[in-house]
Coordinates of C-alpha atoms in Angstrom, one line a residue:
Chain A
M1 CA 0.0 0.0 0.0
S2 CA 2.7 2.5 1.0
G3 CA 4.7 1.3 -2.1
D4 CA 1.7 2.4 -4.2
N5 CA 1.6 5.8 -2.5
A6 CA 5.3 6.4 -3.0
W7 CA 4.9 5.5 -6.7
L8 CA 2.0 7.8 -7.1
Y9 CA 3.8 10.6 -5.3
R10 CA 6.9 10.1 -7.5
R11 CA 4.7 10.1 -10.7
R12 CA 3.1 13.4 -9.7
R13 CA 6.4 14.9 -9.0
V14 CA 7.8 13.8 -12.4
N15 CA 4.6 15.0 -14.2
N16 CA 5.0 18.4 -12.5
A17 CA 8.7 18.7 -13.4
L18 CA 7.9 17.6 -16.9
A19 CA 5.2 20.3 -17.3
L20 CA 7.4 23.0 -16.0
V21 CA 10.3 22.0 -18.2
L22 CA 8.0 21.9 -21.2
A23 CA 6.7 25.4 -20.3
S24 CA 10.3 26.7 -20.1
L25 CA 11.1 25.1 -23.5
A26 CA 8.0 26.7 -25.0
T27 CA 9.2 30.1 -23.9
L28 CA 12.7 29.4 -25.3
F29 CA 11.0 28.3 -28.5
G30 CA 9.2 31.7 -28.8
L31 CA 12.2 33.7 -28.0
F32 CA 14.3 31.7 -30.4
W33 CA 12.3 33.0 -33.4
L34 CA 12.4 36.5 -32.2
V35 CA 16.2 36.4 -31.9
W36 CA 16.6 34.7 -35.3
I37 CA 14.3 37.1 -37.2
L38 CA 15.8 40.2 -35.6
W39 CA 19.3 38.9 -36.2
V40 CA 18.7 38.2 -39.9
T41 CA 17.0 41.6 -40.4
A42 CA 19.8 43.4 -38.6
S43 CA 22.7 41.7 -40.3
K44 CA 21.3 41.7 -43.8
G45 CA 20.0 45.2 -43.4
M46 CA 23.2 46.6 -42.0
S47 CA 25.3 45.4 -44.9
A48 CA 22.9 47.1 -47.3
L49 CA 22.6 50.3 -45.4
S50 CA 24.1 53.4 -46.9
P51 CA 23.6 57.2 -46.8
T52 CA 22.3 57.0 -50.4
L53 CA 19.3 54.9 -49.1
F54 CA 17.7 58.2 -48.0
T55 CA 18.8 60.4 -50.9
R56 CA 18.3 58.4 -54.1
L57 CA 15.2 57.2 -55.9
T58 CA 14.2 53.6 -56.3
P59 CA 16.3 52.2 -59.1
A60 CA 15.3 50.3 -62.2
P61 CA 16.4 46.7 -62.3
P62 CA 18.9 45.3 -61.6
G63 CA 18.8 47.9 -58.9
D64 CA 22.4 48.8 -58.1
G65 CA 23.2 52.2 -56.6
G66 CA 19.7 53.4 -55.9
G67 CA 17.9 54.3 -52.7
L68 CA 14.4 54.4 -51.2
A69 CA 14.0 58.2 -50.9
N70 CA 10.7 58.3 -52.7
A71 CA 9.4 55.4 -50.8
F72 CA 10.3 56.9 -47.4
Y73 CA 8.6 60.1 -48.5
G74 CA 5.5 58.3 -49.7
S75 CA 5.2 56.3 -46.5
A76 CA 5.5 59.5 -44.5
V77 CA 2.7 61.2 -46.6
V78 CA 0.4 58.2 -46.5
S79 CA 0.9 57.7 -42.7
L80 CA 0.3 61.4 -42.1
I81 CA -3.0 61.3 -44.1
A82 CA -4.0 58.2 -42.1
L83 CA -3.2 59.9 -38.8
L84 CA -5.0 63.1 -39.8
I85 CA -8.2 61.2 -40.6
G86 CA -8.0 58.4 -38.1
T87 CA -6.9 60.3 -35.0
P88 CA -9.7 62.9 -34.6
V89 CA -12.4 60.4 -35.5
G90 CA -10.9 57.8 -33.2
I91 CA -10.6 60.2 -30.3
G92 CA -14.2 61.3 -30.9
A93 CA -15.5 57.8 -31.0
G94 CA -13.4 56.8 -27.9
V95 CA -14.7 59.8 -25.9
W96 CA -18.3 59.0 -26.9
L97 CA -17.9 55.4 -25.8
A98 CA -16.3 56.3 -22.4
E99 CA -18.4 59.4 -21.5
Y100 CA -21.8 59.1 -23.2
A101 CA -22.4 55.4 -23.8
Q102 CA -21.6 53.8 -20.4
R103 CA -24.9 51.9 -20.1
R104 CA -26.3 52.1 -23.6
A105 CA -26.7 49.1 -25.9
L106 CA -25.4 51.1 -28.9
G107 CA -22.2 51.7 -26.9
A108 CA -21.7 48.0 -26.2
V109 CA -22.3 47.2 -29.8
I110 CA -19.8 49.7 -31.1
R111 CA -17.2 48.7 -28.6
F112 CA -17.7 45.1 -29.7
L113 CA -17.5 45.9 -33.4
N114 CA -14.5 48.2 -32.8
D115 CA -12.6 45.2 -31.3
I116 CA -13.4 43.2 -34.3
L117 CA -12.3 46.0 -36.7
L118 CA -9.0 45.9 -34.7
S119 CA -8.3 42.4 -35.8
A120 CA -10.1 42.4 -39.2
P121 CA -7.9 41.4 -42.2
S122 CA -6.3 44.6 -43.4
I123 CA -6.4 43.4 -47.0
V124 CA -10.3 43.4 -46.9
L125 CA -10.2 47.0 -45.6
G126 CA -8.1 47.8 -48.6
L127 CA -10.7 46.3 -50.9
F128 CA -13.3 48.5 -49.2
V129 CA -11.3 51.6 -49.9
Y130 CA -10.7 50.4 -53.4
S131 CA -14.4 50.4 -54.2
L132 CA -15.0 53.5 -52.2
V133 CA -12.2 55.8 -53.6
V134 CA -10.1 54.2 -56.3
K135 CA -12.9 52.9 -58.5
P136 CA -15.0 56.1 -58.6
L137 CA -11.9 58.2 -59.2
G138 CA -10.6 55.9 -61.8
H139 CA -7.0 55.7 -60.6
F140 CA -4.9 54.7 -57.6
S141 CA -3.8 57.5 -55.3
A142 CA -1.8 58.4 -52.2
L143 CA -5.1 59.7 -50.7
A144 CA -6.7 56.2 -51.1
G145 CA -3.7 54.6 -49.4
G146 CA -4.0 57.1 -46.5
L147 CA -7.7 56.3 -46.2
A148 CA -7.1 52.6 -46.1
L149 CA -4.5 53.0 -43.3
A150 CA -6.9 55.4 -41.5
L151 CA -9.2 52.4 -41.1
I152 CA -6.4 50.6 -39.3
V153 CA -5.6 53.7 -37.1
L154 CA -9.2 54.2 -36.2
P155 CA -9.9 51.1 -33.9
V156 CA -6.5 51.4 -32.2
V157 CA -7.1 55.0 -31.2
V158 CA -10.8 54.4 -30.3
R159 CA -9.8 51.6 -27.9
T160 CA -7.0 53.3 -26.1
T161 CA -8.9 56.6 -25.8
D162 CA -11.9 54.7 -24.4
E163 CA -9.7 52.7 -21.9
M164 CA -7.7 55.7 -20.8
L165 CA -10.7 57.9 -20.2
R166 CA -12.3 55.2 -18.1
L167 CA -9.2 55.2 -15.9
V168 CA -9.7 58.9 -15.0
P169 CA -11.3 59.0 -11.6
S170 CA -15.0 59.9 -11.7
T171 CA -14.5 62.4 -8.8
M172 CA -12.7 64.6 -11.4
R173 CA -15.8 64.6 -13.6
E174 CA -18.1 65.3 -10.7
A175 CA -16.0 68.1 -9.3
A176 CA -15.9 69.9 -12.7
L177 CA -19.6 69.4 -13.4
S178 CA -20.6 70.6 -9.9
L179 CA -18.9 73.9 -10.7
G180 CA -21.3 74.3 -13.6
V181 CA -18.7 73.6 -16.3
P182 CA -20.5 72.4 -19.5
Q183 CA -19.8 68.8 -20.3
W184 CA -17.9 69.4 -23.5
K185 CA -15.5 71.6 -21.6
V186 CA -15.1 69.1 -18.9
I187 CA -14.2 66.5 -21.5
V188 CA -11.8 68.6 -23.6
Q189 CA -10.1 70.7 -20.9
I190 CA -10.0 68.2 -18.0
L191 CA -10.6 64.6 -18.9
L192 CA -8.7 64.5 -22.2
R193 CA -5.9 66.6 -20.7
S194 CA -5.4 64.2 -17.8
A195 CA -5.6 61.2 -20.1
R196 CA -3.3 62.8 -22.7
A197 CA -0.3 60.5 -22.2
G198 CA -2.6 57.5 -22.8
V199 CA -4.2 58.9 -25.9
V200 CA -0.8 59.7 -27.3
T201 CA 0.2 56.1 -26.6
G202 CA -2.7 55.0 -28.7
I203 CA -1.6 57.2 -31.6
L204 CA 2.0 55.9 -31.4
L205 CA 0.7 52.3 -31.4
A206 CA -1.4 53.1 -34.4
L207 CA 1.5 54.6 -36.2
A208 CA 3.6 51.5 -35.4
R209 CA 0.9 49.3 -36.9
I210 CA 0.5 51.2 -40.1
T211 CA 4.3 51.6 -40.6
G212 CA 4.8 48.0 -41.7
E213 CA 1.3 47.6 -43.2
T214 CA 1.5 46.4 -46.8
A215 CA -1.6 44.6 -47.9
P216 CA -4.2 47.4 -48.2
L217 CA -1.6 49.7 -49.9
L218 CA -1.1 47.2 -52.8
F219 CA -4.3 48.3 -54.6
T220 CA -4.9 51.8 -53.1
A221 CA -1.6 53.7 -53.1
L222 CA -0.1 51.2 -55.6
N223 CA 3.5 52.1 -56.2
N224 CA 5.6 54.6 -58.1
Q225 CA 9.2 54.4 -59.3
Y226 CA 9.5 58.2 -59.2
W227 CA 9.1 61.0 -56.7
N228 CA 5.5 62.0 -56.4
S229 CA 3.9 64.9 -54.4
N230 CA 0.5 64.7 -55.9
L231 CA -2.0 63.2 -53.5
L232 CA -4.2 62.0 -56.4
K233 CA -1.4 60.0 -58.0
P234 CA 0.0 56.6 -57.1
I235 CA 2.8 56.9 -54.6
A236 CA 5.6 54.5 -53.5
T237 CA 5.6 53.3 -49.9
V238 CA 8.4 51.4 -48.1
P239 CA 6.5 48.2 -47.4
V240 CA 5.1 47.9 -51.0
V241 CA 8.6 48.6 -52.4
I242 CA 10.0 46.0 -50.1
F243 CA 7.4 43.5 -51.3
Q244 CA 8.1 44.3 -55.0
F245 CA 11.9 44.2 -54.6
A246 CA 12.0 41.0 -52.4
M247 CA 9.9 39.1 -54.9
S248 CA 12.1 40.1 -57.8
P249 CA 15.1 38.1 -59.0
Y250 CA 17.6 41.0 -58.7
D251 CA 20.3 41.0 -56.0
G252 CA 20.5 44.8 -55.9
W253 CA 16.7 45.0 -55.3
H254 CA 17.0 42.3 -52.6
A255 CA 19.7 44.4 -50.8
L256 CA 17.5 47.5 -50.9
A257 CA 14.6 45.5 -49.6
W258 CA 16.6 44.3 -46.6
A259 CA 17.8 47.9 -45.9
G260 CA 14.2 49.1 -46.0
A261 CA 13.1 46.2 -43.8
L262 CA 15.7 47.1 -41.2
V263 CA 14.6 50.7 -41.1
V264 CA 11.0 49.8 -40.8
T265 CA 11.6 47.3 -38.1
A266 CA 13.8 49.6 -36.1
F267 CA 11.2 52.4 -36.4
V268 CA 8.4 50.1 -35.3
L269 CA 10.4 48.7 -32.3
V270 CA 11.3 52.2 -31.2
L271 CA 7.7 53.4 -31.4
S272 CA 6.4 50.4 -29.4
L273 CA 9.2 50.9 -26.8
L274 CA 8.3 54.6 -26.6
S275 CA 4.6 53.9 -26.1
R276 CA 5.4 51.2 -23.5
L277 CA 7.4 53.8 -21.5
L278 CA 4.7 56.4 -21.8
L279 CA 2.1 53.9 -20.7
A280 CA 4.2 52.8 -17.7
R281 CA 4.5 56.5 -16.7
T282 CA 0.7 57.1 -16.9
K283 CA 0.0 54.0 -14.8
V284 CA 2.3 55.3 -12.1
T285 CA 0.6 58.7 -12.0
H286 CA -2.9 57.2 -11.9
D287 CA -2.1 54.8 -9.0
Chain B
M1 CA -14.0 96.7 2.9
T2 CA -14.5 94.5 -0.2
R3 CA -16.5 91.3 -0.1
P4 CA -14.3 88.3 -0.8
E5 CA -14.8 86.9 -4.3
P6 CA -17.4 84.1 -4.3
P7 CA -16.1 80.8 -5.8
I8 CA -18.0 81.2 -9.0
A9 CA -16.3 84.3 -10.3
K10 CA -17.7 84.0 -13.8
S11 CA -21.4 84.4 -13.1
E12 CA -20.5 87.3 -10.8
A13 CA -18.6 89.0 -13.5
V14 CA -21.6 88.8 -15.8
Q15 CA -23.7 90.8 -13.4
R16 CA -21.4 93.9 -13.4
D17 CA -21.1 96.3 -16.2
A18 CA -17.8 97.8 -17.6
S19 CA -17.3 100.2 -14.7
G20 CA -17.8 97.5 -12.2
M21 CA -21.2 98.8 -11.1
P22 CA -23.8 96.1 -10.6
V23 CA -26.3 95.9 -13.5
P24 CA -30.0 95.4 -12.9
V25 CA -30.6 91.9 -11.9
S26 CA -33.0 91.1 -14.8
T27 CA -30.3 91.7 -17.4
G28 CA -27.9 89.4 -15.5
V29 CA -30.5 86.7 -15.4
M30 CA -31.1 87.1 -19.1
Q31 CA -27.4 86.9 -19.8
A32 CA -27.0 83.9 -17.6
A33 CA -29.9 82.3 -19.4
A34 CA -28.3 83.1 -22.7
H35 CA -25.1 81.6 -21.5
H36 CA -26.9 78.5 -20.4
A37 CA -28.6 78.2 -23.7
R38 CA -25.3 78.5 -25.5
D39 CA -23.7 75.9 -23.3
A40 CA -26.5 73.6 -23.8
H41 CA -26.4 74.1 -27.6
N42 CA -22.6 73.5 -27.6
D43 CA -23.1 70.4 -25.5
V44 CA -25.6 69.0 -27.9
L45 CA -23.4 69.8 -30.9
F46 CA -20.4 68.2 -29.2
R47 CA -22.3 65.1 -28.4
T48 CA -23.6 64.8 -31.9
V49 CA -20.2 65.1 -33.5
L50 CA -18.9 62.4 -31.1
L51 CA -21.8 60.1 -31.9
A52 CA -21.1 60.6 -35.6
S53 CA -17.5 59.5 -35.1
A54 CA -18.6 56.5 -33.1
L55 CA -21.0 55.6 -35.9
L56 CA -18.1 55.8 -38.4
V57 CA -16.7 52.7 -36.7
L58 CA -20.0 51.0 -37.5
A59 CA -19.9 52.4 -41.0
A60 CA -16.4 51.1 -41.6
L61 CA -17.4 47.5 -40.8
L62 CA -20.8 47.6 -42.6
G63 CA -19.1 49.4 -45.6
T64 CA -16.5 46.7 -45.8
A65 CA -19.0 43.9 -45.8
G66 CA -21.4 45.7 -48.1
S67 CA -18.8 46.9 -50.7
T68 CA -17.1 43.5 -50.9
L69 CA -20.5 41.7 -51.3
W70 CA -21.5 44.2 -54.0
G71 CA -18.2 44.1 -55.7
G72 CA -18.3 40.3 -55.7
R73 CA -21.8 40.0 -57.0
L74 CA -20.6 39.3 -60.6
A75 CA -18.6 36.3 -59.4
F76 CA -21.4 35.0 -57.2
Q77 CA -23.9 35.3 -59.9
T78 CA -21.7 33.7 -62.5
F79 CA -20.5 30.7 -60.6
G80 CA -23.2 30.2 -57.9
W81 CA -22.4 27.7 -55.2
S82 CA -19.9 25.9 -57.4
F83 CA -17.6 28.8 -56.7
L84 CA -16.9 27.3 -53.2
V85 CA -16.2 23.8 -54.4
S86 CA -14.5 24.2 -57.7
D87 CA -10.7 24.1 -57.9
H88 CA -10.6 25.3 -61.5
W89 CA -8.8 28.7 -61.7
D90 CA -8.2 29.8 -65.3
A91 CA -7.9 33.6 -65.7
V92 CA -7.6 33.4 -69.5
N93 CA -10.9 31.6 -70.0
G94 CA -12.7 33.3 -67.1
Q95 CA -13.2 30.2 -64.9
F96 CA -12.7 30.8 -61.2
G97 CA -13.2 28.3 -58.4
A98 CA -12.3 29.2 -54.8
L99 CA -11.5 25.8 -53.4
V100 CA -7.7 26.1 -53.5
P101 CA -7.5 29.5 -51.7
I102 CA -10.2 28.5 -49.2
W103 CA -8.4 25.2 -48.5
G104 CA -5.1 26.9 -48.3
T105 CA -6.4 29.5 -45.8
L106 CA -8.0 26.9 -43.6
M107 CA -5.1 24.5 -43.7
T108 CA -2.3 27.0 -42.9
S109 CA -4.4 28.5 -40.1
V110 CA -5.2 25.1 -38.6
L111 CA -1.5 24.1 -38.8
A112 CA -0.6 27.4 -37.2
M113 CA -3.0 26.8 -34.3
L114 CA -1.8 23.2 -33.8
L115 CA 1.7 24.6 -33.1
A116 CA 0.8 28.0 -31.6
V117 CA -1.7 26.9 -29.0
P118 CA 0.5 24.5 -26.9
V119 CA 3.5 26.8 -27.2
S120 CA 1.4 29.8 -26.1
F121 CA 0.0 27.8 -23.2
G122 CA 3.5 26.9 -22.2
I123 CA 4.7 30.5 -22.4
A124 CA 1.7 31.7 -20.3
L125 CA 2.3 28.9 -17.8
F126 CA 6.0 29.8 -17.6
L127 CA 5.3 33.5 -17.1
T128 CA 2.6 33.1 -14.4
E129 CA 3.8 30.1 -12.4
V130 CA 7.4 29.0 -13.3
A131 CA 9.6 32.0 -13.9
P132 CA 11.0 34.0 -11.0
P133 CA 9.1 37.3 -10.7
W134 CA 12.1 39.5 -11.8
L135 CA 12.2 37.6 -15.1
R136 CA 8.5 37.8 -16.0
T137 CA 8.2 41.4 -17.2
P138 CA 11.3 41.3 -19.6
I139 CA 10.3 38.0 -21.1
A140 CA 6.7 39.0 -21.5
A141 CA 7.9 42.2 -23.2
A142 CA 10.2 40.2 -25.5
V143 CA 7.4 37.8 -26.6
E144 CA 5.2 40.8 -27.3
L145 CA 7.9 42.3 -29.5
L146 CA 7.2 39.4 -31.8
A147 CA 3.7 40.9 -32.3
G148 CA 5.2 44.2 -33.2
I149 CA 7.4 43.0 -36.0
P150 CA 5.7 43.9 -39.3
S151 CA 4.3 41.0 -41.2
I152 CA 6.3 41.8 -44.3
I153 CA 9.5 41.2 -42.3
Y154 CA 8.2 37.7 -41.4
G155 CA 7.5 37.2 -45.1
M156 CA 11.0 38.2 -46.2
W157 CA 12.6 36.1 -43.4
G158 CA 10.4 33.2 -44.3
L159 CA 11.2 33.4 -48.0
F160 CA 15.0 34.1 -47.8
V161 CA 16.0 32.3 -44.6
L162 CA 13.4 29.8 -43.3
A163 CA 12.3 28.3 -46.6
P164 CA 15.8 27.5 -47.8
F165 CA 16.6 26.1 -44.4
L166 CA 13.6 23.8 -44.4
A167 CA 14.3 22.8 -48.0
D168 CA 17.8 21.7 -47.0
H169 CA 17.2 20.2 -43.6
A170 CA 13.6 19.3 -43.0
D171 CA 11.5 18.6 -46.1
A172 CA 13.4 15.5 -47.2
W173 CA 13.2 14.0 -43.7
I174 CA 9.5 14.8 -43.5
N175 CA 8.9 13.2 -46.9
D176 CA 10.9 10.1 -46.0
K177 CA 9.7 9.5 -42.4
L178 CA 6.2 11.0 -42.2
G179 CA 5.3 10.5 -45.9
T180 CA 5.3 6.7 -45.5
L181 CA 2.8 6.7 -42.7
P182 CA -0.6 5.2 -43.5
I183 CA -3.5 7.6 -44.2
V184 CA -1.8 10.8 -43.0
G185 CA 1.3 10.1 -45.1
R186 CA -0.2 11.8 -48.1
L187 CA -0.1 15.1 -46.3
F188 CA 3.7 14.9 -46.0
Q189 CA 4.8 13.7 -49.5
G190 CA 6.4 16.2 -51.7
P191 CA 9.6 17.7 -53.1
P192 CA 11.9 19.7 -50.9
L193 CA 10.8 23.2 -52.1
G194 CA 10.9 25.0 -48.8
I195 CA 7.8 27.0 -49.7
G196 CA 4.4 25.6 -49.1
M197 CA 1.6 25.2 -46.6
L198 CA 3.8 23.8 -43.9
T199 CA 6.2 26.7 -44.0
A200 CA 3.3 29.2 -44.1
G201 CA 1.7 27.4 -41.1
L202 CA 5.0 27.7 -39.2
V203 CA 5.4 31.4 -40.0
L204 CA 1.8 32.1 -39.0
A205 CA 2.2 30.2 -35.8
I206 CA 5.2 32.3 -34.8
M207 CA 3.1 35.4 -35.6
V208 CA 0.1 34.5 -33.5
I209 CA 2.0 33.1 -30.5
P210 CA 2.3 36.5 -28.9
F211 CA -1.4 37.2 -29.2
I212 CA -2.6 34.0 -27.8
S213 CA 0.1 33.8 -25.0
S214 CA -0.6 37.4 -23.8
V215 CA -4.4 36.7 -23.6
M216 CA -3.7 33.5 -21.7
R217 CA -1.2 35.2 -19.4
E218 CA -3.7 38.0 -18.6
V219 CA -6.6 35.7 -17.8
F220 CA -4.4 33.3 -15.7
H221 CA -3.7 36.4 -13.5
T222 CA -7.5 36.8 -12.9
V223 CA -7.7 33.5 -11.1
P224 CA -8.3 34.3 -7.4
T225 CA -5.2 33.6 -5.3
R226 CA -7.3 31.9 -2.6
L227 CA -8.5 29.2 -5.1
K228 CA -4.9 28.4 -6.1
E229 CA -3.6 28.5 -2.5
S230 CA -6.4 26.2 -1.3
A231 CA -5.3 23.7 -3.9
Y232 CA -1.6 24.1 -2.9
A233 CA -2.6 23.6 0.7
L234 CA -4.2 20.3 -0.2
G235 CA -0.8 19.2 -1.6
S236 CA -1.3 19.9 -5.3
T237 CA 1.7 20.3 -7.6
T238 CA 2.0 23.4 -9.8
S239 CA 0.9 21.5 -12.9
E240 CA -2.1 20.1 -11.0
V241 CA -3.1 23.6 -9.9
V242 CA -2.9 24.8 -13.5
W243 CA -4.7 21.8 -14.9
N244 CA -7.5 21.5 -12.3
I245 CA -7.9 25.1 -11.0
V246 CA -6.6 27.7 -13.4
L247 CA -7.7 26.2 -16.7
P248 CA -11.3 25.3 -15.7
Y249 CA -11.7 28.8 -14.2
T250 CA -10.4 30.6 -17.3
R251 CA -11.6 28.1 -19.9
S252 CA -13.9 30.4 -21.9
A253 CA -11.3 33.2 -22.1
V254 CA -8.5 30.8 -23.1
I255 CA -10.7 29.5 -25.9
G256 CA -11.4 33.1 -26.7
G257 CA -7.7 33.9 -26.9
I258 CA -7.2 30.9 -29.3
F259 CA -10.0 32.2 -31.6
L260 CA -8.5 35.6 -31.5
G261 CA -5.2 34.1 -32.8
L262 CA -7.2 32.1 -35.4
G263 CA -8.9 35.3 -36.6
R264 CA -5.4 36.9 -37.1
A265 CA -4.0 33.8 -38.8
L266 CA -7.0 33.6 -41.3
G267 CA -6.6 37.2 -42.4
E268 CA -2.8 37.4 -42.4
T269 CA -1.6 38.4 -45.9
M270 CA 2.0 39.4 -46.5
A271 CA 3.8 36.7 -44.5
V272 CA 1.7 34.0 -46.2
T273 CA 2.0 35.5 -49.7
F274 CA 5.8 35.3 -49.5
V275 CA 6.1 31.6 -48.5
L276 CA 3.0 30.0 -50.0
G277 CA 4.1 30.1 -53.6
N278 CA 0.8 31.3 -55.2
A279 CA -0.1 27.9 -56.9
H280 CA -3.6 27.3 -58.1
Q281 CA -3.1 23.5 -58.4
F282 CA -4.9 21.6 -55.7
S283 CA -2.7 19.4 -53.6
E284 CA -3.2 17.3 -50.5
S285 CA 0.4 17.6 -49.5
L286 CA 1.5 20.2 -47.0
L287 CA 4.9 20.4 -48.7
M288 CA 3.4 21.7 -52.0
P289 CA 2.9 25.3 -52.8
S290 CA -0.7 26.5 -52.5
S291 CA -2.5 29.8 -52.1
S292 CA -4.7 31.5 -49.5
I293 CA -7.5 33.9 -50.0
A294 CA -5.4 36.9 -48.8
S295 CA -2.4 35.9 -50.9
V296 CA -4.4 35.5 -54.1
I297 CA -5.9 39.0 -53.6
A298 CA -2.5 40.5 -52.9
N299 CA -0.9 38.8 -55.9
E300 CA -3.5 39.2 -58.5
F301 CA -5.7 42.2 -57.8
T302 CA -3.8 44.9 -59.6
E303 CA -3.1 42.5 -62.5
A304 CA -6.6 41.3 -62.8
S305 CA -7.3 41.0 -66.5
S306 CA -11.1 41.2 -66.5
D307 CA -14.0 42.5 -64.5
L308 CA -14.9 38.9 -63.6
H309 CA -11.4 38.2 -62.3
R310 CA -11.5 41.3 -60.2
S311 CA -15.0 40.6 -59.0
T312 CA -13.9 37.0 -58.1
L313 CA -11.1 38.4 -55.9
I314 CA -13.5 40.8 -54.2
A315 CA -15.9 38.0 -53.6
L316 CA -13.0 36.0 -52.0
G317 CA -12.4 39.1 -49.8
F318 CA -16.1 39.0 -48.7
L319 CA -15.8 35.3 -47.8
L320 CA -12.7 36.1 -45.8
F321 CA -14.3 39.0 -44.0
C322 CA -17.4 36.9 -43.0
V323 CA -15.3 34.0 -41.7
T324 CA -12.9 36.2 -39.7
F325 CA -15.9 38.3 -38.4
V326 CA -17.6 35.1 -37.0
V327 CA -14.3 33.8 -35.5
L328 CA -13.4 37.2 -33.9
A329 CA -17.0 37.6 -32.6
I330 CA -16.9 34.2 -30.9
A331 CA -13.5 35.1 -29.5
K332 CA -14.8 38.4 -28.1
L333 CA -17.9 36.8 -26.6
L334 CA -15.9 34.1 -24.9
L335 CA -13.5 36.8 -23.5
L336 CA -16.4 38.9 -22.2
R337 CA -17.8 35.9 -20.3
L338 CA -14.8 35.8 -18.0
A339 CA -14.8 39.6 -17.7
R340 CA -18.4 39.3 -16.5
K341 CA -17.5 36.7 -14.0
E342 CA -14.9 39.1 -12.7
G343 CA -17.5 41.9 -12.5
N344 CA -15.6 44.0 -15.0
A345 CA -18.3 44.3 -17.6

């Protein structure tokens, strides 16, 4: 009988140890890919990095001696359009959800759908903008690309604004309202101001997401081998150029694609680090 | 001696004229009333603008569903239900069947889930029960970095690094060892190309691991400490506590996290486009190139030769949107169920 017990005890101990070892291995497995991917991007990108990357236009094949200047410019323009459209609408919707829709069914529905939009396939959002803008206008344009990315910015900003405003203590609302301050002033001058760091975090996160976004740009902003400042014309963007160059058979284009990939990855990682720091600071001030 | 200023200085100021003399009370009341009316008007205006922005979120989703359905009507009308089951894809003769992309999307996502779910569970377990507390935050942050890397980087790495590696070191072994198994062997027979559904599934798994593991980690933290400590007090081991206390308590949210990852995997475009090979030939083998809904749209949309071709791709987009919508809605509902139990919603 006691032999049985000892055996059972040992088996449970072994099972436990096995589970914990497997859990540690799973973590190593996850970190292994992170290190591998970042290492490859850094090493291949570094060897292709040069000052002309930012000063020269995308070259014709085979792609020696060019840069990605027009693509960086295009990405900046398209991202700026996306932020200019997505941020105000997103903040507005987030404020409505947090301040006006606490116990309303419509608020719950929109919050629910916003979370779905957050994970919806970006390529389908691109198709929507294609039929909304590109098809009626008859041509691809930087504006359409910006609009497609705005649809990705929107849910991120809505969600963070909503969450950050709900962190603001309700005593602050009540204090302001009891002084007779109109509600819109309470929201703009008091609540949004105290949640500012959180809202900015949301915008940074949204920018990080659209920086590497490729799929919806393929058939909205399209691509352009030349410099373009016309918002109604197709424009080159870094992710789309990376896609085009990486899928090509030319070594010069491959090298440029890796250099672009390194810049995009570094930018995105810095943005997410920045937003993480900002968020950590807000949490401290709220506690 | 002057009276101390009352706390509401503004309404006081309204009741004095330019020289500081009090104005007749009736004018002050009227001005205050006008002020109130203006405030009320502004409040209504503000609220309406905010409501309009919130409704834009609704419009974005409805617009996406509606425009893809409308844009795909030509394909739906032309092919009917056979669109879903035909594997015939011939752009020259205008024959399009969606079976290969649908199959490719489902298989790569299922493969990704088979790999990502146990690994994510392991990571969440490690981060909540195994690792020393000082190690938890940095490792959690590192795993979440994986989610921040743009999908196009995954695609390039998959095409230039992972695919050649698998072609040289893994595919032949899989073909020789697993390909000879009865029944499932057919899934693993193929030439060592490196690109194909297996590679796409692996890349997708790496991409969704951070999403699933961070949901699992968060919900594991919601388990009341007294429940876990009671089990420990009865002599349970850590794995028994996780298996018998933590998992049953968080079951719905854990499944919700898995569905969230599945929704991501189904709609992922660029990473899959790079490593899947864009083949329209149906093949049972996971080692063969295939295509997914998203990769077909990404590869062919701008080069679509006819209205029917373009409409077919938009119709595929509609199918993808519907499937991911359902999957993500289930995920969200399951996650809400735990939040409700916690009293957070």
